[in-house]
Amino acid sequence: MIDIENLRFSYPKQTDDTIKGINFSIKEGEIYGFLGPSGAGKSTTQKIITRLVNGFQGKVWIMGKDLKNWNNDYYNHIGVGFELPNHYAKLTGLENLKLFASLYDKFPQNLMGLLEQVGLAEAAHQKTQDYSKGMKMRLNFVRALIHDPDILFFDEPTTGLDPVNARNIKNIIKDLKQQGKTIFLTTHNMYDADELCDRVAFITEGLIKAEDAPKALKLKYGKPLLNVEYEDSDLKSVEFDLKNLGQNQEFMKIIKKQRIISMHTREASLDEVFVKITGENLTNIEE
Amino acid sequence: MRSFANIIKWDLILIYKYGIVAVAFAISGIYSISLLLANTEGMEKLVAALIFSDPVMYGFLFTAIMILFEKDAQTHQVLAVTPLSINKYLWSKAFTFTLLAFVCSTIILLSASPNEFHPLLFLVAVSFSSILFVFIGIIGVSFVNNFNQFILLMPIVLAPVCLPFLDYFNIVESWVFYLIPTQACLLLFTASISTIEIWQLIYSIVYLIICNWACYKLAVRLYKKRILKTSRDE
Ligand SMILES: Nc1ncnc2c1ncn2[C@@H]1O[C@H](COP(=O)(O)OP(=O)(O)OP(=O)(O)O)[C@@H](O)[C@H]1O
Ligand SMILES: [Mg+2]
């Protein structure tokens, strides 16, 4: 559905490229995650593919057609969820959806139903200027769905949401995958990426440093650990590599001599894999 | 075509919700009452100038206000990912404000009750002037980020545009004024309630078509370059 080849891009008046030559393909029905720290170029890549910025180098094919050859009909096929809220403040949530829905060729979806899905049914007739940040983000999210597009772009769809709403959005994304939608998801939340994405790309400083299924990345770069808590005058906690655990002298000594409080295995997180591959930290960037 | 009709509908709703319609009616109301109270006998020129300043106000100022509202809300980028083309977006603004200008200037015209009236010329005068100033408004607003900056910019744009009034009220006479499109607007408004020379009529229509087209083209370019593509989201 989406094929990107040697994509390069720099913003006007900037000497350095923001995107420094990236390649990736997204298959139909796949959720593809772009994972990286702030300023890595995630949103920029989304903006290039959705044609909100122009003047890139390289090749972008969407549904088998060169992006440069698409006319405005392109937008009937893609839905864009923006990073930050952008609504007509004086219009209600429902009116906002109606306005944008009226510009697409397809007959609009059940707009009230969409609002319901993200818990905005009660606020449907309230002006968006009176919405909270989380409500605006949820409206952003469903607005991408009004014309039932084949390809969806979501730029940090769960940022600024409470856990319940974030979970709900993630469930809807999974539903959309079930319906066969192709989804490009941008995030710096590794848990979301891990849970939702069929494949993820690690992007830092405009380059893709690794790309694979989350599970495969964790297997390849992370090692499963055993975490042991024991009492030795005070509470201590140590981690051991699961490999050759029986030959690990320190581990043997602890289980023989100390009072064990708890013991559990821990899978390497995508976060740790990220640090290992890119040398950069994801978590301390998150707000 | 359906999307064009729809965006016009929503632009009309928006100018109503932003309170722009209310302000426009209030201004025309004040103008109308003044004209009803004054004796406008033999004052065709003044009436024409007054009516002309009306679509100019709407077109120029209100377009700028509306686009600044939208810029603030960052809805331009959302419109940009719908099938609606930039051309249609801009013409919708032109159409919306021209309709408003037409209603308001008709109210003012009625209260002036001129002896002569040529409806077709009046329609042409309102549309051409309004469209021109909508596009000038878009060009102007593309250079500013907020309303305060726009207020500072206004006299710079409006001063040259107002120069033809000097000729119009016989203060200074020069052919140079014919280079400024406002001259053509003033002539057309005069033509709609009085008489002008035929060469002036032809000049006005032809010159305004050229200027409108040029301003439209420039507005499209600046909108793409300065309003849409540079709008950084942070
Ligand atoms: N309009 C712009 N003009 C110039 N530089 C820009 C513009 N937008 C973004 N940049 C720069 O491009 C780089 C990448 O920005 P981008 O928004 O793509 O990052 P991101 O990965 O989405 O980060 P975040 O997680 O914070 O959203 C940054 O260094 C940013 O300063
Ligand atoms: Mg971003």
Coordinates of C-alpha atoms and ligand atoms in Angstrom, one line a residue:
Chain A
M1 CA 0.0 0.0 0.0
I2 CA 2.8 2.4 0.9
D3 CA 6.3 2.2 -0.5
I4 CA 9.0 4.6 0.4
E5 CA 12.4 4.7 -1.3
N6 CA 15.3 6.9 -0.4
L7 CA 13.2 9.6 1.0
R8 CA 15.0 12.8 1.8
F9 CA 13.6 16.0 3.0
S10 CA 14.7 19.3 4.4
Y11 CA 12.5 22.2 5.6
P12 CA 13.0 25.5 3.8
K13 CA 15.9 27.5 5.1
Q14 CA 17.4 24.5 6.8
T15 CA 20.8 23.3 5.8
D16 CA 20.6 19.8 7.3
D17 CA 18.2 17.2 6.0
T18 CA 15.4 16.4 8.5
I19 CA 14.8 13.1 6.7
K20 CA 18.1 11.6 5.6
G21 CA 17.2 8.8 3.2
I22 CA 14.7 6.3 4.5
N23 CA 13.2 3.2 3.0
F24 CA 10.2 1.2 4.1
S25 CA 7.0 -0.5 2.8
I26 CA 3.7 -1.0 4.5
K27 CA 1.6 -3.9 3.3
E28 CA -2.2 -3.8 3.0
G29 CA -3.9 -4.5 6.4
E30 CA -0.7 -3.9 8.4
I31 CA -0.2 -1.6 11.3
Y32 CA 3.2 -0.1 10.9
G33 CA 4.7 1.9 13.7
F34 CA 7.2 4.8 13.6
L35 CA 8.9 4.8 17.0
G36 CA 11.4 7.5 17.9
P37 CA 12.3 10.3 20.2
S38 CA 11.1 13.9 19.8
G39 CA 12.5 15.6 16.8
A40 CA 13.4 12.4 15.0
G41 CA 11.3 13.2 12.0
K42 CA 8.2 11.1 12.6
S43 CA 5.6 13.8 12.0
T44 CA 7.7 15.1 9.1
T45 CA 7.5 11.7 7.4
Q46 CA 3.8 11.7 7.9
K47 CA 3.5 15.2 6.5
I48 CA 5.4 14.2 3.4
I49 CA 3.2 11.2 2.7
T50 CA 0.1 13.2 3.3
R51 CA 1.4 16.0 1.1
L52 CA 1.3 18.6 3.8
V53 CA 4.9 19.6 2.9
N54 CA 6.3 19.3 -0.5
G55 CA 9.7 19.2 -2.2
F56 CA 11.0 15.8 -1.1
Q57 CA 13.5 13.7 -2.8
G58 CA 13.1 10.0 -3.4
K59 CA 10.1 7.9 -4.3
V60 CA 6.7 7.5 -2.6
W61 CA 4.2 5.1 -4.0
I62 CA 0.7 4.9 -2.5
M63 CA -1.6 2.1 -3.6
G64 CA 0.8 1.4 -6.5
K65 CA 0.7 4.9 -7.8
D66 CA 3.5 7.6 -7.6
L67 CA 2.4 10.2 -5.0
K68 CA 3.3 12.9 -7.6
N69 CA 0.7 11.5 -10.0
W70 CA -2.2 11.4 -7.5
N71 CA -4.7 14.3 -7.8
N72 CA -6.9 15.4 -4.9
D73 CA -8.8 12.1 -5.1
Y74 CA -5.9 10.8 -3.1
Y75 CA -7.5 12.3 0.0
N76 CA -10.6 10.1 -0.5
H77 CA -8.4 7.1 0.2
I78 CA -6.4 8.3 3.2
G79 CA -7.5 9.6 6.6
V80 CA -5.1 11.7 8.7
G81 CA -5.1 12.0 12.4
F82 CA -3.1 15.0 13.5
E83 CA -0.6 15.3 16.3
L84 CA -2.3 18.4 17.8
P85 CA -5.9 19.3 18.0
N86 CA -7.2 21.4 15.1
H87 CA -10.9 22.2 15.1
Y88 CA -13.2 25.1 14.3
A89 CA -13.6 26.5 17.8
K90 CA -17.0 28.0 17.2
L91 CA -18.5 24.9 15.8
T92 CA -19.7 21.9 17.8
G93 CA -17.9 18.6 17.7
L94 CA -20.6 17.2 15.4
E95 CA -20.6 20.2 13.2
N96 CA -16.8 19.9 12.8
L97 CA -17.2 16.3 11.6
K98 CA -20.1 17.3 9.3
L99 CA -18.1 20.2 7.7
F100 CA -15.1 18.0 6.8
A101 CA -17.3 15.0 5.9
S102 CA -19.1 17.2 3.4
L103 CA -15.9 17.7 1.4
Y104 CA -15.3 14.0 0.6
D105 CA -16.8 12.1 -2.3
K106 CA -18.0 9.2 -0.2
F107 CA -21.3 9.5 1.7
P108 CA -20.3 10.2 5.3
Q109 CA -20.2 7.5 7.9
N110 CA -22.6 7.6 10.8
L111 CA -21.0 10.6 12.5
M112 CA -22.9 10.4 15.7
G113 CA -21.8 6.7 15.9
L114 CA -18.2 7.8 15.5
L115 CA -18.5 10.3 18.3
E116 CA -20.1 7.6 20.5
Q117 CA -17.1 5.3 19.9
V118 CA -14.8 7.7 21.5
G119 CA -17.2 8.8 24.3
L120 CA -18.0 12.2 22.8
A121 CA -21.7 11.6 22.1
E122 CA -22.8 13.7 25.0
A123 CA -20.5 16.5 23.9
A124 CA -21.6 16.3 20.3
H125 CA -23.5 19.6 20.5
Q126 CA -20.9 21.5 22.5
K127 CA -18.6 23.9 20.9
T128 CA -15.1 22.5 20.6
Q129 CA -13.7 25.6 22.3
D130 CA -15.2 24.2 25.4
Y131 CA -13.6 20.7 24.9
S132 CA -10.7 19.5 27.1
K133 CA -7.4 18.6 25.5
G134 CA -8.3 14.9 25.6
M135 CA -11.7 15.5 24.1
K136 CA -10.1 17.5 21.3
M137 CA -7.6 14.7 20.7
R138 CA -10.4 12.1 20.5
L139 CA -12.3 14.3 18.0
N140 CA -9.1 14.5 16.0
F141 CA -8.9 10.7 16.0
V142 CA -12.4 10.1 14.7
R143 CA -12.3 12.8 12.2
A144 CA -9.7 10.7 10.3
L145 CA -12.4 8.0 10.0
I146 CA -15.4 10.1 8.6
H147 CA -14.9 9.0 5.0
D148 CA -14.0 5.4 5.7
P149 CA -10.5 5.6 4.1
D150 CA -8.3 2.6 3.2
I151 CA -5.2 4.0 4.7
L152 CA -5.0 5.7 8.0
F153 CA -2.3 8.0 9.5
F154 CA -2.3 8.5 13.2
D155 CA 0.3 10.8 14.8
E156 CA 0.5 10.0 18.5
P157 CA -3.2 9.2 18.9
T158 CA -3.0 8.4 22.6
T159 CA -0.9 11.4 23.7
G160 CA -2.7 13.4 26.3
L161 CA -5.4 10.8 27.0
D162 CA -6.3 9.2 30.3
P163 CA -5.6 5.4 30.4
V164 CA -9.3 4.5 29.9
N165 CA -9.6 6.6 26.7
A166 CA -6.1 5.5 25.5
R167 CA -7.2 1.9 25.8
N168 CA -10.4 2.6 23.9
I169 CA -8.5 4.3 21.1
K170 CA -6.1 1.3 20.9
N171 CA -9.0 -1.0 20.7
I172 CA -10.5 1.0 17.8
I173 CA -7.2 0.9 16.0
K174 CA -7.2 -2.9 16.4
D175 CA -10.7 -3.0 15.0
L176 CA -9.7 -1.0 12.1
K177 CA -7.0 -3.5 11.3
Q178 CA -9.6 -6.2 11.5
Q179 CA -11.6 -4.3 8.9
G180 CA -8.5 -4.5 6.6
K181 CA -7.3 -0.9 7.0
T182 CA -3.6 -0.1 6.5
I183 CA -2.3 2.0 9.4
F184 CA 0.7 4.2 9.8
L185 CA 1.2 4.9 13.4
T186 CA 3.6 7.4 14.9
T187 CA 4.4 7.3 18.5
H188 CA 7.1 7.6 21.2
N189 CA 5.2 5.3 23.4
M190 CA 6.8 1.8 23.2
Y191 CA 4.0 0.1 24.9
D192 CA 1.5 1.2 22.3
A193 CA 3.9 0.3 19.6
D194 CA 4.5 -3.1 21.1
E195 CA 0.9 -3.8 21.5
L196 CA -0.5 -2.5 18.2
C197 CA 2.1 -2.8 15.5
D198 CA 2.8 -5.7 13.2
R199 CA 6.1 -4.1 12.5
V200 CA 7.9 -1.1 13.9
A201 CA 10.7 1.1 12.6
F202 CA 13.1 2.8 15.0
I203 CA 13.8 6.3 13.8
T204 CA 16.3 8.8 15.2
E205 CA 17.7 11.9 13.6
G206 CA 15.9 11.2 10.3
L207 CA 17.2 7.7 9.8
I208 CA 15.6 4.3 10.3
K209 CA 18.0 2.4 12.6
A210 CA 16.1 -0.9 12.7
E211 CA 12.8 -2.4 11.5
D212 CA 11.0 -5.6 12.4
A213 CA 8.1 -7.1 14.3
P214 CA 8.3 -6.0 18.0
K215 CA 8.6 -9.6 19.1
A216 CA 11.5 -10.3 16.7
L217 CA 13.3 -7.2 17.8
K218 CA 13.0 -8.2 21.4
L219 CA 14.2 -11.7 20.7
K220 CA 17.1 -10.5 18.6
Y221 CA 18.4 -7.7 20.8
G222 CA 17.0 -8.2 24.2
K223 CA 17.6 -11.0 26.5
P224 CA 15.0 -12.3 28.9
L225 CA 16.0 -11.7 32.6
L226 CA 15.2 -13.2 35.9
N227 CA 14.5 -10.7 38.6
V228 CA 15.2 -11.8 42.2
E229 CA 14.3 -10.0 45.3
Y230 CA 15.8 -11.2 48.5
E231 CA 16.4 -10.2 52.1
D232 CA 19.9 -9.5 53.3
S233 CA 19.6 -7.2 56.3
D234 CA 17.6 -5.0 53.9
L235 CA 15.6 -5.7 50.6
K236 CA 17.9 -6.3 47.6
S237 CA 17.0 -6.9 44.0
V238 CA 19.2 -8.4 41.2
E239 CA 18.7 -9.4 37.6
F240 CA 20.2 -12.5 36.0
D241 CA 20.4 -13.6 32.4
L242 CA 18.2 -16.6 31.9
K243 CA 20.8 -18.2 29.8
N244 CA 22.9 -20.8 31.8
L245 CA 21.2 -19.8 35.0
G246 CA 22.2 -23.0 36.6
Q247 CA 25.9 -22.3 36.2
N248 CA 25.5 -18.7 37.5
Q249 CA 27.5 -18.8 40.7
E250 CA 26.1 -15.6 42.2
F251 CA 22.5 -16.8 41.5
M252 CA 23.2 -20.2 43.1
K253 CA 24.7 -18.5 46.2
I254 CA 21.7 -16.3 46.6
I255 CA 19.1 -19.0 46.4
K256 CA 21.0 -21.2 48.7
K257 CA 21.8 -18.6 51.4
Q258 CA 19.2 -15.8 51.2
R259 CA 15.6 -15.5 52.1
I260 CA 13.9 -15.0 48.6
I261 CA 11.0 -12.6 48.6
S262 CA 10.1 -12.9 44.9
M263 CA 11.4 -14.2 41.6
H264 CA 10.0 -13.5 38.2
T265 CA 11.2 -13.5 34.6
R266 CA 11.0 -10.3 32.6
E267 CA 11.0 -10.0 28.9
A268 CA 13.3 -7.3 27.4
S269 CA 11.1 -4.3 26.6
L270 CA 11.0 -2.6 23.3
D271 CA 12.3 0.4 25.1
E272 CA 15.5 -1.4 26.1
V273 CA 15.9 -2.7 22.6
F274 CA 15.6 0.8 21.3
V275 CA 18.4 2.1 23.6
K276 CA 20.6 -0.8 22.6
I277 CA 20.1 -0.2 18.9
T278 CA 20.1 3.6 18.7
G279 CA 22.0 4.6 21.8
E280 CA 19.2 7.0 22.6
N281 CA 16.6 6.9 25.3
L282 CA 12.9 6.9 24.6
T283 CA 11.4 7.0 28.0
N284 CA 13.0 10.2 29.4
I285 CA 11.5 12.0 26.5
E286 CA 8.0 11.1 27.3
E287 CA 6.0 13.5 29.3
Chain B
M1 CA -18.9 20.6 -7.4
R2 CA -20.7 19.2 -4.5
S3 CA -17.7 19.9 -2.2
F4 CA -17.7 23.5 -3.5
A5 CA -21.3 24.1 -2.7
N6 CA -20.7 22.5 0.7
I7 CA -17.7 24.6 1.6
I8 CA -19.7 27.8 0.7
K9 CA -22.5 26.6 3.0
W10 CA -20.0 26.1 5.8
D11 CA -18.2 29.4 5.2
L12 CA -21.6 31.1 5.5
I13 CA -22.2 29.3 8.7
L14 CA -18.8 30.2 10.0
I15 CA -19.0 34.0 9.3
Y16 CA -22.3 33.9 11.1
K17 CA -20.8 32.1 14.1
Y18 CA -17.7 34.3 14.2
G19 CA -20.0 37.3 14.5
I20 CA -18.9 38.7 11.2
V21 CA -22.4 38.9 9.7
A22 CA -23.6 40.8 12.8
V23 CA -20.8 43.3 12.5
A24 CA -21.4 43.8 8.8
F25 CA -25.1 44.4 9.4
A26 CA -24.3 46.9 12.2
I27 CA -22.0 48.9 9.9
S28 CA -24.4 48.9 7.0
G29 CA -27.1 49.9 9.5
I30 CA -25.2 52.9 10.6
Y31 CA -24.5 53.9 7.0
S32 CA -28.1 53.5 6.1
I33 CA -29.5 55.5 8.9
S34 CA -27.0 58.3 8.1
L35 CA -28.1 58.3 4.5
L36 CA -31.8 58.2 5.4
L37 CA -31.3 61.3 7.6
A38 CA -29.1 63.2 5.1
N39 CA -30.4 64.7 2.0
T40 CA -28.5 62.8 -0.7
E41 CA -29.9 64.9 -3.6
G42 CA -27.0 65.4 -6.1
M43 CA -24.6 63.5 -3.9
E44 CA -24.3 60.4 -6.1
K45 CA -20.5 60.5 -5.9
L46 CA -20.5 60.4 -2.1
V47 CA -23.1 57.6 -2.0
A48 CA -21.1 55.6 -4.5
A49 CA -18.0 56.0 -2.5
L50 CA -19.8 55.0 0.7
I51 CA -21.2 51.9 -0.9
F52 CA -17.8 51.1 -2.4
S53 CA -16.1 51.3 0.9
D54 CA -18.5 48.7 2.2
P55 CA -17.5 45.6 0.1
V56 CA -13.9 46.7 0.5
M57 CA -14.2 46.5 4.3
Y58 CA -15.9 43.2 4.2
G59 CA -13.7 41.7 1.7
F60 CA -10.4 42.9 3.0
L61 CA -10.8 43.0 6.8
F62 CA -13.2 40.1 7.3
T63 CA -11.3 37.7 5.0
A64 CA -8.2 38.5 7.0
I65 CA -10.0 38.0 10.3
M66 CA -11.5 34.7 9.2
I67 CA -8.2 33.3 7.9
L68 CA -6.5 34.4 11.1
F69 CA -9.1 32.5 13.1
E70 CA -8.5 29.5 11.0
K71 CA -4.8 29.8 11.2
D72 CA -5.1 29.9 15.0
A73 CA -7.1 26.8 15.0
Q74 CA -4.8 25.2 12.4
T75 CA -7.8 24.0 10.4
H76 CA -6.0 24.8 7.1
Q77 CA -4.0 21.7 7.3
V78 CA -7.1 19.6 7.9
L79 CA -8.8 21.1 4.8
A80 CA -5.6 20.4 3.0
V81 CA -6.0 16.6 3.5
T82 CA -9.5 16.6 2.1
P83 CA -10.3 16.5 -1.7
L84 CA -11.2 20.2 -1.6
S85 CA -8.7 22.1 -3.8
I86 CA -7.1 25.3 -2.7
N87 CA -8.8 27.1 -5.6
K88 CA -12.2 26.1 -4.4
Y89 CA -11.3 27.0 -0.8
L90 CA -10.3 30.6 -1.9
W91 CA -13.2 31.0 -4.3
S92 CA -15.5 30.0 -1.5
K93 CA -14.2 32.8 0.6
A94 CA -14.6 35.2 -2.4
F95 CA -18.2 34.0 -3.0
T96 CA -19.2 34.1 0.7
F97 CA -18.0 37.7 1.3
T98 CA -19.3 38.9 -2.0
L99 CA -22.7 37.6 -1.1
L100 CA -22.5 39.4 2.3
A101 CA -21.2 42.6 0.5
F102 CA -24.1 42.4 -1.9
V103 CA -26.7 42.2 0.8
C104 CA -25.2 45.0 2.8
S105 CA -24.5 47.4 -0.1
T106 CA -28.1 46.8 -1.3
I107 CA -29.4 47.9 2.1
I108 CA -27.2 51.0 1.9
L109 CA -28.2 51.7 -1.7
L110 CA -31.9 51.4 -0.9
S111 CA -31.6 53.9 1.9
A112 CA -29.9 56.4 -0.4
S113 CA -32.7 56.0 -2.9
P114 CA -30.8 57.3 -5.9
N115 CA -32.6 58.8 -8.9
E116 CA -30.9 56.5 -11.3
F117 CA -30.2 52.8 -10.7
H118 CA -28.6 50.2 -13.0
P119 CA -28.9 46.8 -11.3
L120 CA -26.6 44.9 -13.6
L121 CA -23.8 47.4 -13.2
F122 CA -24.4 47.5 -9.5
L123 CA -24.0 43.7 -9.4
V124 CA -20.8 43.9 -11.4
A125 CA -19.5 46.7 -9.3
V126 CA -20.1 44.9 -6.0
S127 CA -18.8 41.5 -7.2
F128 CA -15.7 42.8 -8.9
S129 CA -14.7 45.0 -6.0
S130 CA -15.5 42.5 -3.3
I131 CA -13.6 39.6 -5.1
L132 CA -10.7 41.9 -5.6
F133 CA -10.5 42.8 -1.9
V134 CA -11.0 39.3 -0.7
F135 CA -8.0 38.2 -2.6
I136 CA -6.0 41.3 -1.5
G137 CA -7.0 40.3 2.1
I138 CA -5.6 36.8 1.6
I139 CA -2.4 38.2 0.1
G140 CA -2.1 40.6 3.1
V141 CA -2.9 38.1 5.8
S142 CA -0.3 35.7 4.4
F143 CA 2.4 38.1 5.6
V144 CA 1.2 38.3 9.2
N145 CA 0.7 36.0 12.1
N146 CA -1.8 37.8 14.2
F147 CA -4.4 40.5 14.2
N148 CA -2.1 43.2 15.7
Q149 CA 0.3 42.7 12.8
F150 CA -2.5 42.9 10.4
I151 CA -3.7 46.2 11.8
L152 CA -0.2 47.6 11.3
L153 CA -0.2 46.3 7.7
M154 CA -3.6 47.7 6.8
P155 CA -2.7 51.3 6.2
I156 CA 0.3 50.2 4.1
V157 CA -2.1 48.3 1.8
L158 CA -5.0 50.7 2.0
A159 CA -3.2 54.0 1.4
P160 CA -2.3 53.4 -2.2
V161 CA -5.6 51.8 -2.7
C162 CA -7.4 55.0 -1.5
L163 CA -5.4 57.3 -3.7
P164 CA -8.0 57.4 -6.5
F165 CA -10.4 59.1 -4.1
L166 CA -8.3 62.2 -4.7
D167 CA -9.2 62.1 -8.4
Y168 CA -12.7 61.0 -7.6
F169 CA -13.4 64.1 -5.5
N170 CA -11.6 66.3 -8.0
I171 CA -8.8 67.1 -5.6
V172 CA -5.9 65.9 -7.8
E173 CA -6.3 64.8 -11.4
S174 CA -3.9 62.4 -13.0
W175 CA -4.0 59.5 -15.4
V176 CA -1.8 57.6 -13.0
F177 CA -4.9 56.8 -10.8
Y178 CA -6.2 54.7 -13.7
L179 CA -3.4 52.2 -12.8
I180 CA -4.9 51.6 -9.4
P181 CA -7.8 49.2 -9.6
T182 CA -9.8 51.2 -7.0
Q183 CA -10.3 53.8 -9.7
A184 CA -12.1 51.2 -11.7
C185 CA -14.2 50.1 -8.7
L186 CA -15.2 53.7 -8.0
L187 CA -16.2 54.3 -11.6
L188 CA -18.3 51.2 -11.7
F189 CA -20.2 52.2 -8.6
T190 CA -20.7 55.6 -10.0
A191 CA -22.0 54.0 -13.2
S192 CA -24.5 52.0 -11.3
I193 CA -26.3 55.1 -9.9
S194 CA -25.3 57.7 -12.4
T195 CA -23.5 57.9 -15.8
I196 CA -19.9 57.6 -16.9
E197 CA -18.2 57.6 -20.2
I198 CA -18.3 54.4 -22.2
W199 CA -14.5 54.2 -22.4
Q200 CA -14.4 54.4 -18.6
L201 CA -16.9 51.6 -18.4
I202 CA -14.9 49.4 -20.7
Y203 CA -11.7 50.3 -18.9
S204 CA -13.2 49.5 -15.5
I205 CA -14.5 46.1 -16.5
V206 CA -11.5 44.9 -18.4
Y207 CA -9.0 46.3 -15.8
L208 CA -10.8 44.7 -12.9
I209 CA -11.0 41.3 -14.6
I210 CA -7.2 41.5 -15.1
C211 CA -6.5 42.7 -11.6
N212 CA -8.8 40.1 -10.0
W213 CA -7.2 37.3 -12.0
A214 CA -3.7 38.5 -11.0
C215 CA -4.6 38.9 -7.3
Y216 CA -6.3 35.5 -7.4
K217 CA -3.2 33.8 -8.8
L218 CA -1.0 35.6 -6.2
A219 CA -3.4 34.7 -3.4
V220 CA -3.2 31.0 -4.4
R221 CA 0.6 31.1 -4.4
L222 CA 0.9 32.9 -1.1
Y223 CA -1.7 30.7 0.5
K224 CA 0.2 27.6 -0.5
K225 CA 3.6 29.0 0.4
R226 CA 3.0 31.1 3.5
I227 CA -0.2 29.9 5.1
L228 CA -0.3 26.2 4.4
K229 CA 3.3 24.9 4.0
T230 CA 5.0 27.0 6.6
S231 CA 2.4 26.5 9.3
R232 CA 4.6 24.7 11.8
D233 CA 2.6 22.7 14.4
E234 CA 3.9 23.5 17.7
Ligands
LIG1 N1 8.0 23.6 9.7 C1 9.2 23.3 10.1 N2 10.3 24.1 9.7 C2 11.6 23.8 10.0 N3 11.9 22.7 10.8 C3 10.9 21.9 11.2 C4 9.5 22.2 10.9 N4 8.8 21.2 11.5 C5 9.7 20.4 12.1 N5 10.9 20.8 12.0 C6 12.1 20.2 12.5 O1 12.3 18.9 12.0 C7 12.7 17.9 12.9 C8 11.7 16.8 13.0 O2 10.5 17.2 13.5 P1 9.2 16.3 13.6 O3 8.0 17.1 13.9 O4 9.1 15.4 12.4 O5 9.6 15.4 14.8 P2 8.8 14.2 15.5 O6 9.7 13.0 15.4 O7 7.4 14.1 15.1 O8 8.9 14.6 17.1 P3 7.8 14.6 18.2 O9 7.9 13.3 18.9 O10 8.2 15.7 19.2 O11 6.4 14.9 17.6 C9 12.9 18.7 14.2 O12 14.2 19.0 14.4 C10 12.1 20.0 14.0 O13 12.6 21.1 14.7
MG2 MG 5.6 14.5 15.9

